[in-house]
Amino acid sequence: MSVDTGTAAGSGTAPAAPAAPAAPAAPAAGGATAHVHVRLTGSGRPEDHIVAGHGTRPTAGRGKVVVRVEAAGVSFAEVQMLQHLHPFPPKFPFVPGYDLVGRVVETGEGVTGWNTGDRVAAMPRHGAWQTYVEVPAAALAAVPEHLDAAVAVSLITNGVTAYQMLHRQTRLAAGSTVLVHGASGGVGTLLTQLAVHAQLRVIGTASPAKHPAVRALGAEPLDYRTEDLPAAVRELAPDGVDAVFDHIGGRGLDAGWAMLADGGTLVSFDSSVAGYRPGQWFRPHVPALRRTAARWIAAKLRLTRGRRQSMYYVKPGDDFRADLAALYRLVDARASCAPRSPAAIR
């Protein structure tokens, strides 16, 4: 299977420190405990509110570990956080960074199963853009020693989101048809590849300029700006699609519902924040909540022809660890199938 990790983390990946502007010179004192952090100081233009600095390395509290970060993800979540439009945003100033890969340098009291030197992944949701991060031990996942840090971190949030929506939110047989919105984006690119790998037919929405990239992933591209998108989908799949993966929310969920075949599943995993003012972080998700609740009730009353709608949000835990490990195995399988260069053969 081909996994395009270059776009898997949304905007890409970056070294943990420094992550944005050039960091100030390290203080002479502090030695091993000094570390770089990048903070968001308020809403507005990134150049005005992304500030690098130095602080004291955190220590591990009970049930927690300190990780020295090798790579941290950069994604649209940070853009939303800058405008206080991401769900449950921390108060300014704070250190952003949704996910990370690094190595345990200290374990706190009561920690079992993890040791100093272990290579780990974590999804703290914020705080990853610094040299050292204190993380609950229960939220860690193992990372293979041989795997490139940028590849490993690119699969944490976006990769697990794609994997779990496909394999846990739906139950699709080979040959089923799915619609992936934003098929050229961070989650969409991985979701499309995973669906193709599972022998599903994929219709992927994207702007026309991205259609060649969507085709290269094995999907059939469709312009998301098509005036009557459900009708265009029905031309490709007259009986409807078996699953729709939606990151638009609002009335886009009504269109997705209309595309479903009987027994199909609509998965809402984000909502557009376009048109909302900074700080209105909850309002973009209200329409999706209302529609999901209404369709849940309708499904219980057997009024939906077997169709259902769910909302998905990635979270750490046993399933997260298992599914991230599965993604890392897929990367290894791809590498093992790659043709060797003439130099390697000799």
PDB file of C-alpha atoms in Angstrom, residues 55-321:
ATOM      1  CA  GLY A  55      11.839  28.185  29.734  1.00  0.00           C
ATOM      2  CA  THR A  56      12.584  25.509  32.280  1.00  0.00           C
ATOM      3  CA  ARG A  57      12.190  21.869  31.366  1.00  0.00           C
ATOM      4  CA  PRO A  58       9.084  20.349  32.976  1.00  0.00           C
ATOM      5  CA  THR A  59       9.361  17.516  35.496  1.00  0.00           C
ATOM      6  CA  ALA A  60       7.233  14.378  35.457  1.00  0.00           C
ATOM      7  CA  GLY A  61       4.305  14.365  37.860  1.00  0.00           C
ATOM      8  CA  ARG A  62       2.548  11.295  39.145  1.00  0.00           C
ATOM      9  CA  GLY A  63       1.360   9.082  36.282  1.00  0.00           C
ATOM     10  CA  LYS A  64       3.174  11.205  33.714  1.00  0.00           C
ATOM     11  CA  VAL A  65       6.376  11.197  31.704  1.00  0.00           C
ATOM     12  CA  VAL A  66       8.549  13.882  30.152  1.00  0.00           C
ATOM     13  CA  VAL A  67       9.229  13.416  26.443  1.00  0.00           C
ATOM     14  CA  ARG A  68      12.014  15.089  24.474  1.00  0.00           C
ATOM     15  CA  VAL A  69      10.322  15.889  21.177  1.00  0.00           C
ATOM     16  CA  GLU A  70      11.815  14.761  17.870  1.00  0.00           C
ATOM     17  CA  ALA A  71       8.998  16.059  15.639  1.00  0.00           C
ATOM     18  CA  ALA A  72       5.667  17.799  16.165  1.00  0.00           C
ATOM     19  CA  GLY A  73       2.753  18.059  13.781  1.00  0.00           C
ATOM     20  CA  VAL A  74       1.614  21.274  12.115  1.00  0.00           C
ATOM     21  CA  SER A  75      -2.040  21.194  11.052  1.00  0.00           C
ATOM     22  CA  PHE A  76      -5.178  23.227  10.494  1.00  0.00           C
ATOM     23  CA  ALA A  77      -5.980  22.775  14.185  1.00  0.00           C
ATOM     24  CA  GLU A  78      -3.308  25.371  15.007  1.00  0.00           C
ATOM     25  CA  VAL A  79      -4.878  27.797  12.527  1.00  0.00           C
ATOM     26  CA  GLN A  80      -8.218  27.329  14.273  1.00  0.00           C
ATOM     27  CA  MET A  81      -6.597  27.716  17.691  1.00  0.00           C
ATOM     28  CA  LEU A  82      -5.021  30.995  16.615  1.00  0.00           C
ATOM     29  CA  GLN A  83      -8.554  32.319  16.069  1.00  0.00           C
ATOM     30  CA  HIS A  84      -9.988  30.499  19.121  1.00  0.00           C
ATOM     31  CA  LEU A  85     -12.225  28.492  16.796  1.00  0.00           C
ATOM     32  CA  HIS A  86     -10.991  25.022  17.713  1.00  0.00           C
ATOM     33  CA  PRO A  87     -13.132  23.035  20.177  1.00  0.00           C
ATOM     34  CA  PHE A  88     -12.251  23.721  23.817  1.00  0.00           C
ATOM     35  CA  PRO A  89      -9.378  26.105  23.057  1.00  0.00           C
ATOM     36  CA  PRO A  90      -6.829  26.780  25.809  1.00  0.00           C
ATOM     37  CA  LYS A  91      -6.458  30.315  27.135  1.00  0.00           C
ATOM     38  CA  PHE A  92      -3.796  32.559  25.614  1.00  0.00           C
ATOM     39  CA  PRO A  93      -0.846  32.398  25.867  1.00  0.00           C
ATOM     40  CA  PHE A  94      -0.252  28.698  25.296  1.00  0.00           C
ATOM     41  CA  VAL A  95       2.065  26.314  23.457  1.00  0.00           C
ATOM     42  CA  PRO A  96       0.295  24.760  20.422  1.00  0.00           C
ATOM     43  CA  GLY A  97       1.094  21.444  18.776  1.00  0.00           C
ATOM     44  CA  TYR A  98      -1.501  18.684  18.448  1.00  0.00           C
ATOM     45  CA  ASP A  99       0.766  15.639  18.241  1.00  0.00           C
ATOM     46  CA  LEU A 100       4.375  14.590  18.685  1.00  0.00           C
ATOM     47  CA  VAL A 101       6.981  11.869  18.431  1.00  0.00           C
ATOM     48  CA  GLY A 102       9.869  11.746  20.859  1.00  0.00           C
ATOM     49  CA  ARG A 103      11.741   9.858  23.528  1.00  0.00           C
ATOM     50  CA  VAL A 104      10.968   9.453  27.220  1.00  0.00           C
ATOM     51  CA  VAL A 105      13.576  11.195  29.381  1.00  0.00           C
ATOM     52  CA  GLU A 106      11.835  10.989  32.774  1.00  0.00           C
ATOM     53  CA  THR A 107       9.060   8.916  34.326  1.00  0.00           C
ATOM     54  CA  GLY A 108       6.919  10.058  37.226  1.00  0.00           C
ATOM     55  CA  GLU A 109       5.749   8.160  40.275  1.00  0.00           C
ATOM     56  CA  GLY A 110       3.350   5.343  39.503  1.00  0.00           C
ATOM     57  CA  VAL A 111       4.259   5.018  35.824  1.00  0.00           C
ATOM     58  CA  THR A 112       4.449   1.430  34.603  1.00  0.00           C
ATOM     59  CA  GLY A 113       5.041   0.042  31.124  1.00  0.00           C
ATOM     60  CA  TRP A 114       7.242   2.937  29.969  1.00  0.00           C
ATOM     61  CA  ASN A 115      10.924   3.529  30.617  1.00  0.00           C
ATOM     62  CA  THR A 116      13.496   6.205  29.983  1.00  0.00           C
ATOM     63  CA  GLY A 117      14.680   5.905  26.376  1.00  0.00           C
ATOM     64  CA  ASP A 118      11.407   4.538  24.984  1.00  0.00           C
ATOM     65  CA  ARG A 119      10.361   6.083  21.671  1.00  0.00           C
ATOM     66  CA  VAL A 120       6.758   7.207  21.839  1.00  0.00           C
ATOM     67  CA  ALA A 121       3.936   9.079  20.135  1.00  0.00           C
ATOM     68  CA  ALA A 122       1.377  11.263  21.883  1.00  0.00           C
ATOM     69  CA  MET A 123      -1.542  13.494  21.014  1.00  0.00           C
ATOM     70  CA  PRO A 124      -1.703  16.180  23.728  1.00  0.00           C
ATOM     71  CA  ARG A 125      -3.845  18.459  21.465  1.00  0.00           C
ATOM     72  CA  HIS A 126      -1.654  21.398  22.454  1.00  0.00           C
ATOM     73  CA  GLY A 127       1.825  21.708  23.934  1.00  0.00           C
ATOM     74  CA  ALA A 128       3.884  19.786  21.375  1.00  0.00           C
ATOM     75  CA  TRP A 129       5.790  22.781  19.979  1.00  0.00           C
ATOM     76  CA  GLN A 130       8.531  22.677  22.591  1.00  0.00           C
ATOM     77  CA  THR A 131      11.635  20.672  23.346  1.00  0.00           C
ATOM     78  CA  TYR A 132      10.239  18.830  26.391  1.00  0.00           C
ATOM     79  CA  VAL A 133       6.596  17.948  27.066  1.00  0.00           C
ATOM     80  CA  GLU A 134       4.966  16.411  30.129  1.00  0.00           C
ATOM     81  CA  VAL A 135       2.446  13.805  28.933  1.00  0.00           C
ATOM     82  CA  PRO A 136       0.162  11.342  30.781  1.00  0.00           C
ATOM     83  CA  ALA A 137       1.722   7.897  30.468  1.00  0.00           C
ATOM     84  CA  ALA A 138      -1.693   6.427  29.689  1.00  0.00           C
ATOM     85  CA  ALA A 139      -1.835   8.528  26.502  1.00  0.00           C
ATOM     86  CA  LEU A 140       1.402   7.200  24.977  1.00  0.00           C
ATOM     87  CA  ALA A 141       1.818   4.849  22.027  1.00  0.00           C
ATOM     88  CA  ALA A 142       4.974   3.058  20.915  1.00  0.00           C
ATOM     89  CA  VAL A 143       6.900   4.178  17.823  1.00  0.00           C
ATOM     90  CA  PRO A 144       9.259   1.811  15.945  1.00  0.00           C
ATOM     91  CA  GLU A 145      12.913   2.791  16.267  1.00  0.00           C
ATOM     92  CA  HIS A 146      13.564   2.656  12.528  1.00  0.00           C
ATOM     93  CA  LEU A 147      10.691   4.910  11.483  1.00  0.00           C
ATOM     94  CA  ASP A 148      11.473   8.472  10.406  1.00  0.00           C
ATOM     95  CA  ALA A 149      10.114  10.947  12.967  1.00  0.00           C
ATOM     96  CA  ALA A 150       8.331  13.088  10.365  1.00  0.00           C
ATOM     97  CA  VAL A 151       6.597  10.026   8.908  1.00  0.00           C
ATOM     98  CA  ALA A 152       5.658   8.761  12.365  1.00  0.00           C
ATOM     99  CA  VAL A 153       4.136  12.052  13.530  1.00  0.00           C
ATOM    100  CA  SER A 154       2.219  12.573  10.282  1.00  0.00           C
ATOM    101  CA  LEU A 155       0.156   9.452  11.007  1.00  0.00           C
ATOM    102  CA  ILE A 156      -0.842  10.221  14.600  1.00  0.00           C
ATOM    103  CA  THR A 157      -3.880  12.496  14.411  1.00  0.00           C
ATOM    104  CA  ASN A 158      -4.778  12.442  10.730  1.00  0.00           C
ATOM    105  CA  GLY A 159      -3.797   8.822  10.233  1.00  0.00           C
ATOM    106  CA  VAL A 160      -5.704   7.429  13.203  1.00  0.00           C
ATOM    107  CA  THR A 161      -8.694   9.631  12.335  1.00  0.00           C
ATOM    108  CA  ALA A 162      -8.795   8.169   8.822  1.00  0.00           C
ATOM    109  CA  TYR A 163      -8.198   4.600   9.997  1.00  0.00           C
ATOM    110  CA  GLN A 164     -10.844   4.643  12.732  1.00  0.00           C
ATOM    111  CA  MET A 165     -13.520   6.286  10.605  1.00  0.00           C
ATOM    112  CA  LEU A 166     -13.013   3.641   7.938  1.00  0.00           C
ATOM    113  CA  HIS A 167     -12.609   0.579  10.155  1.00  0.00           C
ATOM    114  CA  ARG A 168     -14.472   1.443  13.371  1.00  0.00           C
ATOM    115  CA  GLN A 169     -17.211   3.902  12.379  1.00  0.00           C
ATOM    116  CA  THR A 170     -18.243   1.856   9.346  1.00  0.00           C
ATOM    117  CA  ARG A 171     -18.329  -1.812   8.352  1.00  0.00           C
ATOM    118  CA  LEU A 172     -17.737  -1.871   4.610  1.00  0.00           C
ATOM    119  CA  ALA A 173     -17.265  -4.902   2.401  1.00  0.00           C
ATOM    120  CA  ALA A 174     -14.830  -4.922  -0.509  1.00  0.00           C
ATOM    121  CA  GLY A 175     -16.463  -3.366  -3.546  1.00  0.00           C
ATOM    122  CA  SER A 176     -18.485  -0.834  -1.527  1.00  0.00           C
ATOM    123  CA  THR A 177     -18.515   2.792  -2.683  1.00  0.00           C
ATOM    124  CA  VAL A 178     -17.566   5.696  -0.408  1.00  0.00           C
ATOM    125  CA  LEU A 179     -17.435   9.466  -0.785  1.00  0.00           C
ATOM    126  CA  VAL A 180     -14.476  11.279   0.808  1.00  0.00           C
ATOM    127  CA  HIS A 181     -14.776  15.057   1.098  1.00  0.00           C
ATOM    128  CA  GLY A 182     -11.465  16.892   0.879  1.00  0.00           C
ATOM    129  CA  ALA A 183      -9.746  13.910  -0.703  1.00  0.00           C
ATOM    130  CA  SER A 184      -6.577  15.941  -1.301  1.00  0.00           C
ATOM    131  CA  GLY A 185      -6.295  17.181   2.295  1.00  0.00           C
ATOM    132  CA  GLY A 186      -4.516  15.796   5.332  1.00  0.00           C
ATOM    133  CA  VAL A 187      -7.164  13.340   6.565  1.00  0.00           C
ATOM    134  CA  GLY A 188      -8.686  12.899   3.108  1.00  0.00           C
ATOM    135  CA  THR A 189      -5.446  11.804   1.456  1.00  0.00           C
ATOM    136  CA  LEU A 190      -4.899   9.057   4.006  1.00  0.00           C
ATOM    137  CA  LEU A 191      -8.562   8.053   4.124  1.00  0.00           C
ATOM    138  CA  THR A 192      -8.633   7.705   0.341  1.00  0.00           C
ATOM    139  CA  GLN A 193      -5.518   5.523   0.308  1.00  0.00           C
ATOM    140  CA  LEU A 194      -6.779   3.338   3.145  1.00  0.00           C
ATOM    141  CA  ALA A 195     -10.134   2.890   1.404  1.00  0.00           C
ATOM    142  CA  VAL A 196      -8.480   1.956  -1.887  1.00  0.00           C
ATOM    143  CA  HIS A 197      -6.244  -0.467   0.022  1.00  0.00           C
ATOM    144  CA  ALA A 198      -9.427  -2.027   1.480  1.00  0.00           C
ATOM    145  CA  GLN A 199     -10.683  -2.555  -2.112  1.00  0.00           C
ATOM    146  CA  LEU A 200     -13.368   0.122  -1.890  1.00  0.00           C
ATOM    147  CA  ARG A 201     -14.441   2.372  -4.732  1.00  0.00           C
ATOM    148  CA  VAL A 202     -13.705   5.983  -3.740  1.00  0.00           C
ATOM    149  CA  ILE A 203     -15.283   9.181  -5.037  1.00  0.00           C
ATOM    150  CA  GLY A 204     -13.221  12.090  -3.742  1.00  0.00           C
ATOM    151  CA  THR A 205     -14.187  15.751  -3.748  1.00  0.00           C
ATOM    152  CA  ALA A 206     -11.516  18.362  -4.393  1.00  0.00           C
ATOM    153  CA  SER A 207     -10.908  21.490  -6.432  1.00  0.00           C
ATOM    154  CA  PRO A 208     -10.211  20.801 -10.131  1.00  0.00           C
ATOM    155  CA  ALA A 209      -6.522  21.670  -9.692  1.00  0.00           C
ATOM    156  CA  LYS A 210      -6.253  18.760  -7.231  1.00  0.00           C
ATOM    157  CA  HIS A 211      -8.012  16.203  -9.428  1.00  0.00           C
ATOM    158  CA  PRO A 212      -4.797  14.680 -10.836  1.00  0.00           C
ATOM    159  CA  ALA A 213      -3.546  14.106  -7.294  1.00  0.00           C
ATOM    160  CA  VAL A 214      -6.866  12.493  -6.308  1.00  0.00           C
ATOM    161  CA  ARG A 215      -6.734  10.196  -9.347  1.00  0.00           C
ATOM    162  CA  ALA A 216      -3.166   9.238  -8.438  1.00  0.00           C
ATOM    163  CA  LEU A 217      -4.491   8.021  -5.079  1.00  0.00           C
ATOM    164  CA  GLY A 218      -6.896   5.690  -6.875  1.00  0.00           C
ATOM    165  CA  ALA A 219     -10.097   7.731  -6.483  1.00  0.00           C
ATOM    166  CA  GLU A 220     -12.587   9.286  -8.905  1.00  0.00           C
ATOM    167  CA  PRO A 221     -12.418  13.078  -8.441  1.00  0.00           C
ATOM    168  CA  LEU A 222     -15.440  15.344  -8.266  1.00  0.00           C
ATOM    169  CA  ASP A 223     -15.480  19.135  -7.959  1.00  0.00           C
ATOM    170  CA  TYR A 224     -16.798  19.989  -4.489  1.00  0.00           C
ATOM    171  CA  ARG A 225     -18.262  23.211  -5.921  1.00  0.00           C
ATOM    172  CA  THR A 226     -20.614  21.302  -8.228  1.00  0.00           C
ATOM    173  CA  GLU A 227     -24.018  22.999  -7.983  1.00  0.00           C
ATOM    174  CA  ASP A 228     -26.009  19.836  -7.257  1.00  0.00           C
ATOM    175  CA  LEU A 229     -23.422  17.574  -5.675  1.00  0.00           C
ATOM    176  CA  PRO A 230     -25.840  14.794  -4.619  1.00  0.00           C
ATOM    177  CA  ALA A 231     -27.090  14.516  -8.213  1.00  0.00           C
ATOM    178  CA  ALA A 232     -23.517  14.381  -9.508  1.00  0.00           C
ATOM    179  CA  VAL A 233     -22.718  11.604  -7.035  1.00  0.00           C
ATOM    180  CA  ARG A 234     -25.849   9.698  -8.044  1.00  0.00           C
ATOM    181  CA  GLU A 235     -24.691   9.812 -11.664  1.00  0.00           C
ATOM    182  CA  LEU A 236     -21.561   7.936 -10.575  1.00  0.00           C
ATOM    183  CA  ALA A 237     -23.362   5.732  -8.041  1.00  0.00           C
ATOM    184  CA  PRO A 238     -27.075   5.480  -8.987  1.00  0.00           C
ATOM    185  CA  ASP A 239     -28.005   3.569  -5.815  1.00  0.00           C
ATOM    186  CA  GLY A 240     -26.083   5.953  -3.600  1.00  0.00           C
ATOM    187  CA  VAL A 241     -22.828   5.486  -1.709  1.00  0.00           C
ATOM    188  CA  ASP A 242     -22.292   3.239   1.282  1.00  0.00           C
ATOM    189  CA  ALA A 243     -20.483   5.860   3.356  1.00  0.00           C
ATOM    190  CA  VAL A 244     -19.829   9.607   3.307  1.00  0.00           C
ATOM    191  CA  PHE A 245     -16.974  11.145   5.287  1.00  0.00           C
ATOM    192  CA  ASP A 246     -17.730  14.819   5.874  1.00  0.00           C
ATOM    193  CA  HIS A 247     -15.570  17.622   7.308  1.00  0.00           C
ATOM    194  CA  ILE A 248     -17.847  20.469   6.232  1.00  0.00           C
ATOM    195  CA  GLY A 249     -20.801  20.180   8.599  1.00  0.00           C
ATOM    196  CA  GLY A 250     -23.970  22.264   8.481  1.00  0.00           C
ATOM    197  CA  ARG A 251     -26.026  21.916   5.319  1.00  0.00           C
ATOM    198  CA  GLY A 252     -23.241  19.840   3.809  1.00  0.00           C
ATOM    199  CA  LEU A 253     -24.510  17.022   6.037  1.00  0.00           C
ATOM    200  CA  ASP A 254     -27.926  17.249   4.371  1.00  0.00           C
ATOM    201  CA  ALA A 255     -26.232  16.766   0.991  1.00  0.00           C
ATOM    202  CA  GLY A 256     -24.241  13.847   2.384  1.00  0.00           C
ATOM    203  CA  TRP A 257     -27.399  12.260   3.777  1.00  0.00           C
ATOM    204  CA  ALA A 258     -29.024  12.520   0.336  1.00  0.00           C
ATOM    205  CA  MET A 259     -26.070  10.685  -1.233  1.00  0.00           C
ATOM    206  CA  LEU A 260     -26.358   7.625   1.002  1.00  0.00           C
ATOM    207  CA  ALA A 261     -27.603   4.281  -0.178  1.00  0.00           C
ATOM    208  CA  ASP A 262     -30.018   2.421   2.071  1.00  0.00           C
ATOM    209  CA  GLY A 263     -28.071   1.168   5.078  1.00  0.00           C
ATOM    210  CA  GLY A 264     -25.286   3.706   4.501  1.00  0.00           C
ATOM    211  CA  THR A 265     -23.337   5.695   7.083  1.00  0.00           C
ATOM    212  CA  LEU A 266     -22.580   9.427   7.215  1.00  0.00           C
ATOM    213  CA  VAL A 267     -19.575  10.268   9.403  1.00  0.00           C
ATOM    214  CA  SER A 268     -19.087  13.897  10.455  1.00  0.00           C
ATOM    215  CA  PHE A 269     -15.539  14.546  11.647  1.00  0.00           C
ATOM    216  CA  ASP A 270     -15.268  18.341  11.553  1.00  0.00           C
ATOM    217  CA  SER A 271     -17.199  21.511  10.703  1.00  0.00           C
ATOM    218  CA  SER A 272     -16.152  24.500   8.640  1.00  0.00           C
ATOM    219  CA  VAL A 273     -15.392  27.606  10.707  1.00  0.00           C
ATOM    220  CA  ALA A 274     -15.641  29.969   7.717  1.00  0.00           C
ATOM    221  CA  GLY A 275     -17.676  33.063   8.566  1.00  0.00           C
ATOM    222  CA  TYR A 276     -17.420  32.718  12.346  1.00  0.00           C
ATOM    223  CA  ARG A 277     -15.778  35.333  14.563  1.00  0.00           C
ATOM    224  CA  PRO A 278     -12.744  34.529  16.759  1.00  0.00           C
ATOM    225  CA  GLY A 279     -13.908  32.920  19.978  1.00  0.00           C
ATOM    226  CA  GLN A 280     -17.079  31.359  18.536  1.00  0.00           C
ATOM    227  CA  TRP A 281     -15.525  27.908  18.800  1.00  0.00           C
ATOM    228  CA  PHE A 282     -18.695  26.003  19.683  1.00  0.00           C
ATOM    229  CA  ARG A 283     -21.140  27.495  17.168  1.00  0.00           C
ATOM    230  CA  PRO A 284     -19.756  25.812  14.002  1.00  0.00           C
ATOM    231  CA  HIS A 285     -20.485  22.391  15.509  1.00  0.00           C
ATOM    232  CA  VAL A 286     -24.075  23.027  16.652  1.00  0.00           C
ATOM    233  CA  PRO A 287     -25.668  22.229  13.260  1.00  0.00           C
ATOM    234  CA  ALA A 288     -23.846  18.880  13.124  1.00  0.00           C
ATOM    235  CA  LEU A 289     -24.909  18.044  16.685  1.00  0.00           C
ATOM    236  CA  ARG A 290     -28.543  18.837  15.910  1.00  0.00           C
ATOM    237  CA  ARG A 291     -28.596  16.791  12.724  1.00  0.00           C
ATOM    238  CA  THR A 292     -26.839  13.832  14.336  1.00  0.00           C
ATOM    239  CA  ALA A 293     -29.312  13.805  17.244  1.00  0.00           C
ATOM    240  CA  ALA A 294     -32.334  14.095  14.963  1.00  0.00           C
ATOM    241  CA  ARG A 295     -31.147  11.297  12.689  1.00  0.00           C
ATOM    242  CA  TRP A 296     -30.304   9.076  15.653  1.00  0.00           C
ATOM    243  CA  ILE A 297     -33.885   9.403  16.855  1.00  0.00           C
ATOM    244  CA  ALA A 298     -35.191   8.802  13.341  1.00  0.00           C
ATOM    245  CA  ALA A 299     -33.043   5.689  13.030  1.00  0.00           C
ATOM    246  CA  LYS A 300     -34.394   4.351  16.326  1.00  0.00           C
ATOM    247  CA  LEU A 301     -37.892   4.844  14.920  1.00  0.00           C
ATOM    248  CA  ARG A 302     -36.830   3.014  11.733  1.00  0.00           C
ATOM    249  CA  LEU A 303     -37.496   6.037   9.559  1.00  0.00           C
ATOM    250  CA  THR A 304     -34.114   6.246   7.791  1.00  0.00           C
ATOM    251  CA  ARG A 305     -34.058   3.146   5.549  1.00  0.00           C
ATOM    252  CA  GLY A 306     -31.194   1.844   7.618  1.00  0.00           C
ATOM    253  CA  ARG A 307     -29.075   4.957   7.160  1.00  0.00           C
ATOM    254  CA  ARG A 308     -27.292   6.444  10.152  1.00  0.00           C
ATOM    255  CA  GLN A 309     -25.171   9.473  11.006  1.00  0.00           C
ATOM    256  CA  SER A 310     -22.380   9.669  13.569  1.00  0.00           C
ATOM    257  CA  MET A 311     -19.888  12.260  14.808  1.00  0.00           C
ATOM    258  CA  TYR A 312     -16.242  11.279  15.206  1.00  0.00           C
ATOM    259  CA  TYR A 313     -13.443  12.814  17.275  1.00  0.00           C
ATOM    260  CA  VAL A 314     -10.071  11.114  17.684  1.00  0.00           C
ATOM    261  CA  LYS A 315      -8.983  10.374  21.238  1.00  0.00           C
ATOM    262  CA  PRO A 316      -6.144   8.462  22.921  1.00  0.00           C
ATOM    263  CA  GLY A 317      -6.630   5.020  24.428  1.00  0.00           C
ATOM    264  CA  ASP A 318      -6.263   1.349  23.626  1.00  0.00           C
ATOM    265  CA  ASP A 319      -7.929   1.630  20.206  1.00  0.00           C
ATOM    266  CA  PHE A 320      -5.725   4.623  19.358  1.00  0.00           C
ATOM    267  CA  ARG A 321      -2.573   2.635  20.187  1.00  0.00           C
TER     268      ARG A 321
END
